[in-house]
XYZ file of C-alpha atoms in Angstrom:
488
model
C 64.513 -36.535 57.729
C 61.686 -36.608 60.289
C 59.546 -34.222 58.316
C 59.840 -36.249 55.113
C 59.236 -39.564 56.810
C 56.086 -38.183 58.388
C 54.809 -36.909 55.068
C 55.222 -40.296 53.414
C 51.981 -41.346 55.127
C 50.063 -39.185 52.642
C 49.567 -42.097 50.283
C 47.627 -44.007 52.899
C 44.612 -41.866 52.131
C 44.277 -42.466 48.435
C 40.940 -44.232 48.828
C 37.915 -44.634 46.511
C 35.710 -41.522 46.277
C 38.416 -39.410 47.896
C 40.104 -36.494 46.088
C 43.038 -37.799 44.079
C 46.310 -36.907 45.789
C 49.885 -36.746 44.543
C 52.765 -36.299 46.953
C 56.484 -35.779 46.590
C 59.170 -35.803 49.239
C 61.933 -34.604 46.940
C 63.628 -38.023 47.268
C 65.198 -39.856 44.306
C 62.573 -41.800 42.276
C 63.494 -45.233 43.628
C 63.408 -44.134 47.263
C 60.218 -42.149 46.744
C 58.424 -45.173 45.251
C 59.516 -47.271 48.217
C 58.284 -44.615 50.628
C 54.999 -44.466 48.721
C 54.448 -48.235 48.935
C 55.259 -48.231 52.627
C 52.861 -45.361 53.241
C 50.002 -47.083 51.431
C 50.449 -50.101 53.672
C 50.306 -48.030 56.858
C 46.885 -46.496 56.115
C 47.261 -43.788 58.743
C 46.379 -40.098 58.864
C 48.733 -37.569 57.300
C 50.742 -35.746 59.991
C 50.898 -32.438 58.123
C 52.609 -30.795 61.065
C 55.748 -32.504 59.769
C 55.955 -29.685 57.232
C 56.971 -27.350 60.037
C 60.352 -29.078 60.041
C 62.873 -27.172 57.931
C 63.941 -30.370 56.154
C 60.485 -30.514 54.533
C 61.415 -27.634 52.197
C 61.172 -28.775 48.613
C 58.305 -31.172 49.353
C 54.919 -30.677 47.722
C 51.547 -32.327 47.410
C 48.606 -31.930 45.045
C 44.850 -32.255 45.235
C 44.098 -33.528 41.748
C 40.878 -32.540 40.015
C 38.202 -35.235 40.076
C 36.042 -33.668 37.362
C 36.601 -31.300 34.434
C 33.894 -28.722 35.123
C 31.956 -27.259 38.068
C 29.541 -29.840 39.525
C 26.044 -29.347 38.131
C 24.200 -32.093 39.944
C 20.971 -31.222 41.726
C 21.373 -30.356 45.367
C 19.114 -32.164 47.862
C 15.617 -30.699 47.658
C 16.116 -29.111 44.242
C 13.513 -29.759 41.563
C 14.804 -30.483 38.059
C 14.508 -27.451 35.777
C 15.195 -27.476 32.059
C 15.218 -23.717 31.489
C 14.813 -20.313 33.087
C 11.184 -20.365 31.952
C 10.594 -23.319 34.251
C 11.870 -21.202 37.139
C 9.327 -18.452 36.446
C 11.498 -16.046 34.442
C 9.406 -14.304 31.770
C 9.931 -15.147 28.097
C 11.167 -11.683 27.046
C 13.841 -11.710 29.748
C 14.888 -15.250 28.782
C 15.266 -14.101 25.173
C 17.474 -11.167 26.173
C 19.551 -13.459 28.390
C 20.195 -15.797 25.474
C 20.850 -13.053 22.919
C 23.109 -10.893 25.097
C 24.940 -13.459 27.236
C 24.371 -16.719 25.366
C 22.959 -18.401 28.482
C 20.036 -20.821 28.195
C 20.353 -23.200 31.150
C 20.345 -22.235 34.829
C 23.121 -23.337 37.159
C 22.261 -25.290 40.344
C 22.561 -22.108 42.428
C 20.234 -20.243 40.051
C 17.687 -23.059 40.229
C 17.613 -22.795 43.984
C 17.655 -18.993 44.316
C 15.486 -17.569 41.513
C 11.995 -18.898 42.490
C 12.076 -17.622 46.116
C 13.393 -14.227 44.997
C 10.647 -13.964 42.385
C 8.170 -14.595 45.214
C 9.556 -11.589 47.090
C 11.325 -13.337 49.953
C 14.052 -11.711 51.999
C 16.959 -14.059 51.430
C 20.540 -14.985 52.152
C 21.998 -16.524 48.983
C 25.206 -18.380 49.793
C 27.036 -20.290 47.084
C 30.558 -21.145 46.023
C 32.514 -18.670 43.904
C 31.820 -18.707 40.183
C 28.460 -20.466 40.553
C 26.274 -17.831 38.871
C 25.040 -15.856 41.890
C 25.005 -12.505 40.050
C 22.395 -13.647 37.525
C 20.553 -15.480 40.303
C 19.617 -12.144 41.867
C 19.657 -9.918 38.761
C 16.988 -11.867 36.863
C 14.305 -11.643 39.617
C 15.270 -8.009 40.227
C 14.869 -7.110 36.539
C 11.586 -8.993 36.275
C 10.185 -6.973 39.172
C 11.383 -3.773 37.492
C 9.400 -4.723 34.391
C 6.323 -5.172 36.554
C 6.753 -1.787 38.255
C 8.070 0.188 35.261
C 4.895 2.293 34.942
C 5.217 3.668 38.469
C 6.447 7.258 39.026
C 10.193 7.436 39.601
C 10.214 10.314 42.022
C 11.870 12.634 39.485
C 9.278 15.330 40.166
C 10.566 15.520 43.737
C 13.770 17.259 44.764
C 15.037 13.882 45.978
C 15.212 10.929 43.590
C 14.784 7.274 44.474
C 15.916 4.376 42.279
C 13.602 1.376 41.965
C 16.277 -1.161 42.881
C 19.743 -1.055 44.392
C 22.826 -3.296 44.366
C 25.593 -2.493 46.867
C 29.122 -3.859 46.341
C 32.394 -3.311 48.229
C 34.533 -1.929 45.390
C 34.291 0.233 42.310
C 35.640 -2.624 40.161
C 32.837 -4.930 41.274
C 30.248 -2.191 40.861
C 31.409 -1.570 37.295
C 31.324 -5.273 36.494
C 27.781 -5.808 37.803
C 26.606 -2.610 36.123
C 27.980 -3.874 32.808
C 26.115 -7.201 33.062
C 22.917 -5.527 34.242
C 23.035 -2.938 31.450
C 23.287 -5.649 28.786
C 20.120 -7.234 30.147
C 18.234 -4.012 30.909
C 18.926 -1.886 27.813
C 16.944 -4.095 25.370
C 14.022 -3.957 27.825
C 14.050 -0.167 28.126
C 15.315 -0.178 31.714
C 17.929 2.323 32.905
C 20.992 1.320 34.915
C 23.315 3.799 36.620
C 26.439 3.385 38.714
C 27.950 5.603 41.384
C 31.239 4.542 42.937
C 34.003 5.828 45.144
C 36.344 8.523 43.899
C 33.587 10.780 42.593
C 32.383 14.007 44.181
C 28.819 14.572 45.350
C 28.187 17.053 42.532
C 29.003 14.365 39.964
C 26.677 11.929 41.731
C 23.869 14.490 41.805
C 24.232 15.139 38.073
C 24.122 11.436 37.272
C 21.102 10.762 39.481
C 19.185 13.796 38.190
C 19.872 12.908 34.542
C 16.705 10.823 34.440
C 14.786 8.037 36.170
C 16.935 5.223 37.551
C 15.535 1.713 37.491
C 18.654 0.041 38.890
C 21.385 1.812 40.835
C 24.717 0.059 41.442
C 26.907 1.630 44.112
C 29.593 1.248 46.755
C 28.756 1.891 50.450
C 30.762 5.063 51.087
C 29.443 7.319 48.326
C 25.935 5.857 48.694
C 25.793 6.614 52.410
C 27.108 10.141 51.773
C 24.471 10.764 49.095
C 21.702 9.506 51.392
C 22.786 11.729 54.276
C 22.953 14.772 51.983
C 19.501 13.907 50.564
C 20.840 13.644 47.034
C 18.789 10.473 46.766
C 16.431 8.377 48.865
C 15.561 4.690 49.037
C 11.830 5.228 49.548
C 10.866 3.573 46.257
C 13.440 0.758 46.235
C 11.712 -2.590 45.641
C 14.830 -4.737 45.980
C 18.103 -4.055 47.801
C 20.987 -6.465 47.197
C 24.130 -6.695 49.318
C 26.568 -8.487 47.023
C 29.820 -9.892 48.450
C 28.191 -9.559 51.866
C 31.138 -11.182 53.628
C 33.329 -8.269 52.520
C 30.617 -5.700 53.261
C 30.665 -6.874 56.893
C 34.358 -6.057 57.174
C 34.935 -3.407 59.893
C 35.729 -0.835 57.201
C 32.233 -1.208 55.696
C 29.801 -2.531 58.304
C 28.757 0.826 59.812
C 28.157 2.281 56.341
C 26.070 -0.731 55.315
C 23.970 -0.584 58.479
C 23.335 3.109 57.840
C 22.230 2.410 54.251
C 19.823 -0.316 55.377
C 18.228 2.054 57.874
C 17.065 4.208 54.933
C 15.090 1.412 53.240
C 11.533 0.307 54.156
C 12.405 -3.391 54.442
C 9.664 -6.012 54.185
C 8.594 -8.156 57.116
C 6.958 -10.793 54.898
C 6.779 -11.868 51.244
C 3.312 -10.318 50.819
C 4.474 -6.754 51.446
C 6.774 -6.696 48.421
C 4.020 -7.409 45.874
C 1.934 -4.308 46.641
C 2.454 -2.305 43.438
C 1.391 1.036 44.902
C 3.103 0.777 48.278
C 5.941 -1.707 47.849
C 8.375 -2.457 50.635
C 12.016 -3.320 50.059
C 13.065 -6.929 49.562
C 16.491 -7.559 51.126
C 18.875 -10.010 49.442
C 22.330 -10.775 50.879
C 24.709 -12.647 48.563
C 28.102 -14.184 49.262
C 30.501 -17.051 48.699
C 31.031 -17.410 52.440
C 28.708 -16.700 55.358
C 30.517 -14.170 57.544
C 30.537 -13.771 61.293
C 28.256 -10.951 62.384
C 25.760 -11.350 59.533
C 22.912 -12.465 61.780
C 23.589 -9.670 64.264
C 23.575 -6.998 61.545
C 20.474 -8.292 59.765
C 18.577 -8.573 63.053
C 18.977 -4.799 63.508
C 17.081 -4.000 60.312
C 14.891 -7.037 59.566
C 13.085 -9.906 61.249
C 15.477 -12.861 61.028
C 12.469 -15.168 60.685
C 11.590 -13.448 57.401
C 14.954 -14.333 55.812
C 15.115 -17.493 53.715
C 18.486 -19.219 53.621
C 19.296 -20.389 50.081
C 22.643 -22.144 50.187
C 24.545 -24.319 47.751
C 25.408 -27.891 48.657
C 29.047 -26.997 47.838
C 29.210 -23.986 50.162
C 32.558 -23.664 51.985
C 33.948 -26.705 50.161
C 37.008 -27.052 47.949
C 36.237 -27.124 44.243
C 36.725 -30.675 42.882
C 37.429 -29.479 39.327
C 40.328 -27.206 40.352
C 43.767 -28.767 40.833
C 45.542 -27.424 43.917
C 49.259 -27.754 44.583
C 51.092 -26.810 47.791
C 54.871 -26.309 47.649
C 57.018 -25.985 50.777
C 59.626 -23.315 49.993
C 61.944 -20.888 51.737
C 61.030 -17.227 51.435
C 64.223 -16.594 49.487
C 63.245 -19.226 46.899
C 59.794 -17.905 46.049
C 60.858 -15.474 43.327
C 62.807 -18.165 41.466
C 59.855 -20.575 41.699
C 57.409 -17.916 40.507
C 59.468 -16.806 37.522
C 59.981 -20.421 36.466
C 56.259 -21.206 36.736
C 55.311 -18.211 34.594
C 57.973 -18.874 31.953
C 57.118 -22.590 31.741
C 53.515 -21.929 30.691
C 52.409 -23.091 27.269
C 51.619 -20.375 24.672
C 47.995 -21.531 24.678
C 47.679 -21.195 28.452
C 45.252 -18.836 30.121
C 46.034 -15.835 32.294
C 47.760 -15.843 35.688
C 46.785 -14.147 38.950
C 49.623 -13.787 41.470
C 48.358 -12.979 44.972
C 50.519 -11.131 47.499
C 49.869 -10.244 51.130
C 50.187 -6.456 50.810
C 50.787 -3.477 48.544
C 54.534 -3.268 49.178
C 55.013 -6.900 48.119
C 52.981 -6.303 44.952
C 55.118 -3.304 44.037
C 58.421 -5.069 44.819
C 57.451 -8.214 42.914
C 56.414 -6.101 39.942
C 59.947 -4.684 39.710
C 61.361 -8.227 39.821
C 59.111 -9.366 36.961
C 60.159 -6.288 34.987
C 63.786 -7.387 35.378
C 62.842 -10.789 33.950
C 61.039 -9.194 30.972
C 57.679 -10.687 32.010
C 54.793 -8.574 30.735
C 52.373 -7.892 33.572
C 50.464 -5.283 35.532
C 49.825 -4.797 39.228
C 46.607 -4.152 41.128
C 46.456 -2.971 44.731
C 44.268 -0.876 46.990
C 46.478 2.215 47.139
C 45.837 2.939 43.466
C 43.132 5.359 42.384
C 39.810 3.578 41.840
C 39.669 4.634 38.190
C 43.198 3.300 37.616
C 42.312 -0.049 39.178
C 39.182 -0.347 37.061
C 41.122 0.452 33.885
C 43.824 -2.129 34.670
C 41.320 -4.883 35.370
C 39.355 -4.152 32.187
C 42.598 -4.473 30.208
C 43.322 -7.773 31.978
C 39.872 -9.091 31.076
C 40.415 -8.101 27.436
C 43.722 -9.994 27.324
C 45.973 -6.949 26.864
C 48.337 -8.691 29.296
C 48.030 -12.071 30.975
C 49.870 -11.790 34.298
C 48.338 -9.705 37.091
C 50.150 -9.265 40.417
C 47.627 -8.255 43.049
C 46.457 -8.143 46.641
C 43.197 -9.700 47.831
C 41.379 -6.773 46.247
C 41.191 -9.002 43.141
C 39.940 -12.069 45.008
C 36.350 -10.984 45.577
C 33.711 -11.402 42.890
C 35.637 -10.146 39.868
C 34.883 -12.083 36.679
C 38.007 -14.008 35.693
C 36.794 -16.708 33.297
C 39.966 -16.393 31.181
C 42.290 -17.111 34.132
C 43.908 -20.562 34.236
C 46.407 -20.207 37.082
C 46.230 -18.685 40.544
C 49.591 -18.485 42.302
C 49.569 -17.712 46.017
C 52.980 -16.065 46.276
C 51.999 -15.285 49.859
C 49.722 -17.868 51.434
C 46.354 -16.349 52.470
C 45.808 -15.534 56.130
C 42.374 -17.180 56.431
C 40.465 -20.088 54.916
C 37.865 -17.617 53.633
C 40.580 -15.804 51.699
C 41.832 -19.115 50.312
C 38.344 -20.021 49.052
C 37.960 -16.649 47.364
C 41.358 -16.879 45.666
C 40.657 -20.425 44.457
C 37.346 -19.133 43.137
C 39.108 -16.987 40.526
C 39.555 -20.139 38.398
C 37.185 -22.872 37.267
C 34.204 -20.523 37.098
C 31.045 -21.197 35.109
C 31.808 -20.228 31.515
C 35.585 -20.522 31.970
C 37.683 -21.991 29.156
C 40.044 -23.647 31.652
C 39.411 -25.972 34.624
C 42.034 -24.036 36.561
C 45.047 -24.718 38.761
C 46.031 -23.122 42.075
C 49.667 -23.206 43.222
C 50.485 -22.092 46.765
C 53.896 -21.325 48.241
C 53.951 -22.510 51.871
C 56.687 -20.638 53.710
C 55.778 -20.004 57.344
C 54.849 -22.340 60.174
C 51.431 -20.686 60.460
C 50.861 -21.355 56.755
C 51.246 -25.061 57.513
C 48.402 -24.879 60.049
C 46.013 -23.667 57.343
C 47.318 -26.216 54.841
C 46.595 -28.944 57.374
C 42.972 -27.789 57.628
C 42.644 -27.676 53.838
C 44.137 -31.164 53.457
C 41.853 -32.553 56.165
C 38.748 -31.080 54.520
C 39.801 -32.488 51.141
C 40.492 -35.930 52.570
C 37.235 -36.092 54.533
C 35.210 -34.318 51.820
C 33.821 -31.827 54.336
C 33.449 -28.020 54.368
C 36.497 -26.073 55.498
C 36.518 -25.853 59.300
C 35.653 -22.764 61.273
C 33.387 -21.212 58.654
C 30.372 -19.418 60.100
C 27.219 -21.571 60.222
C 24.067 -20.590 58.352
C 21.680 -18.217 60.134
C 20.105 -19.591 63.282
C 16.456 -18.567 63.263
C 14.971 -17.943 66.737
C 12.151 -20.288 67.704
């Protein structure tokens, strides 16, 4: 019983202004209450390592939500803003934003990011998942397009250049951003095009040559190929956005991204971007976490001193409005727990994302859910890009409400109708955990969201300990890369 006795100390940390915590040792109610009272009296730190003992199986603890919606308080240094107009967004764009998306008030991240981007600054925009980062960069980008719309597009040349570019790591994300951008751009007479993986160069050439492109949304592989083959150029790009930059710096993408950046005439200062007749390219990097290697990569293509760091006060922190539950289970018990959780949902509940560690687990678990007559679909990286995009669109429309997936669904995808995230396999890194948690409790979501994690392996417990410590101390998750260090 050593593991359980150690875990009883959890209650000692239920202090004012701390995240609310609920713990269970699996003991009978009377014994558990006695253990709870004893733990409160001890007031000592939780020895989470006790969960490595096999007798801890069946225990769980919860981080209870302390608010019902994403925090909207002003971050230190932010000026109060009542509307997008106050941030410098033009009236016609504000009207389209309200009519098409029903949005009238900026989020804290948008308040902080929009004014510097409108001024033309190179920037790193780092904010928690679901905080409104996409609109934070799209609105300044579109406003600059309106200013430069009378300029020649380059269509008379054999090589075409878009006027702005957004690069994303997957075709699903590219399609999602293109959809949002098109809703804002179409009423303003601006043209948005998307090129993603899985398409041949001939198809890309036809799409690019179909007419002037104000905003191009693309993935790194096909974009780099098109640039090398001179199907398009970036000579007239006013703004280049790297969205989900932490994923774009993954070894599978980083060389492609560096190559793309080498094709753009990046600005060295804010003043260069406002020259209508000879504009340079404003560089904007956007992410929910600040990845290792970002400073090194950016220093190869831009002056680090020209990059403004625009970060949220909640960066790398657990979301206080999302309930998080950690259950210590044997590997052989996970299927039973999962099936029970899904079947116990209320009819009015939102959708469920079930995260697995790899493709084979996704496929195997899908067969198990079929046996239990649970309607679902699966999403993993070995599928064709078009198939993945079709499945996720159906999930967003509510055609089915259980999606079994790998981490391919954890980055950036809009999941405002999701209520539950279940980590069937615990994530391998704290960054992955933050991204998975970020699929619920997003701005505009109907549900505050709940995350349930199965903790099976000893190395899972090490990460849980770090998460619990950050929650208890109300600090960012440990080991996350610091913000850019600017040379003196």
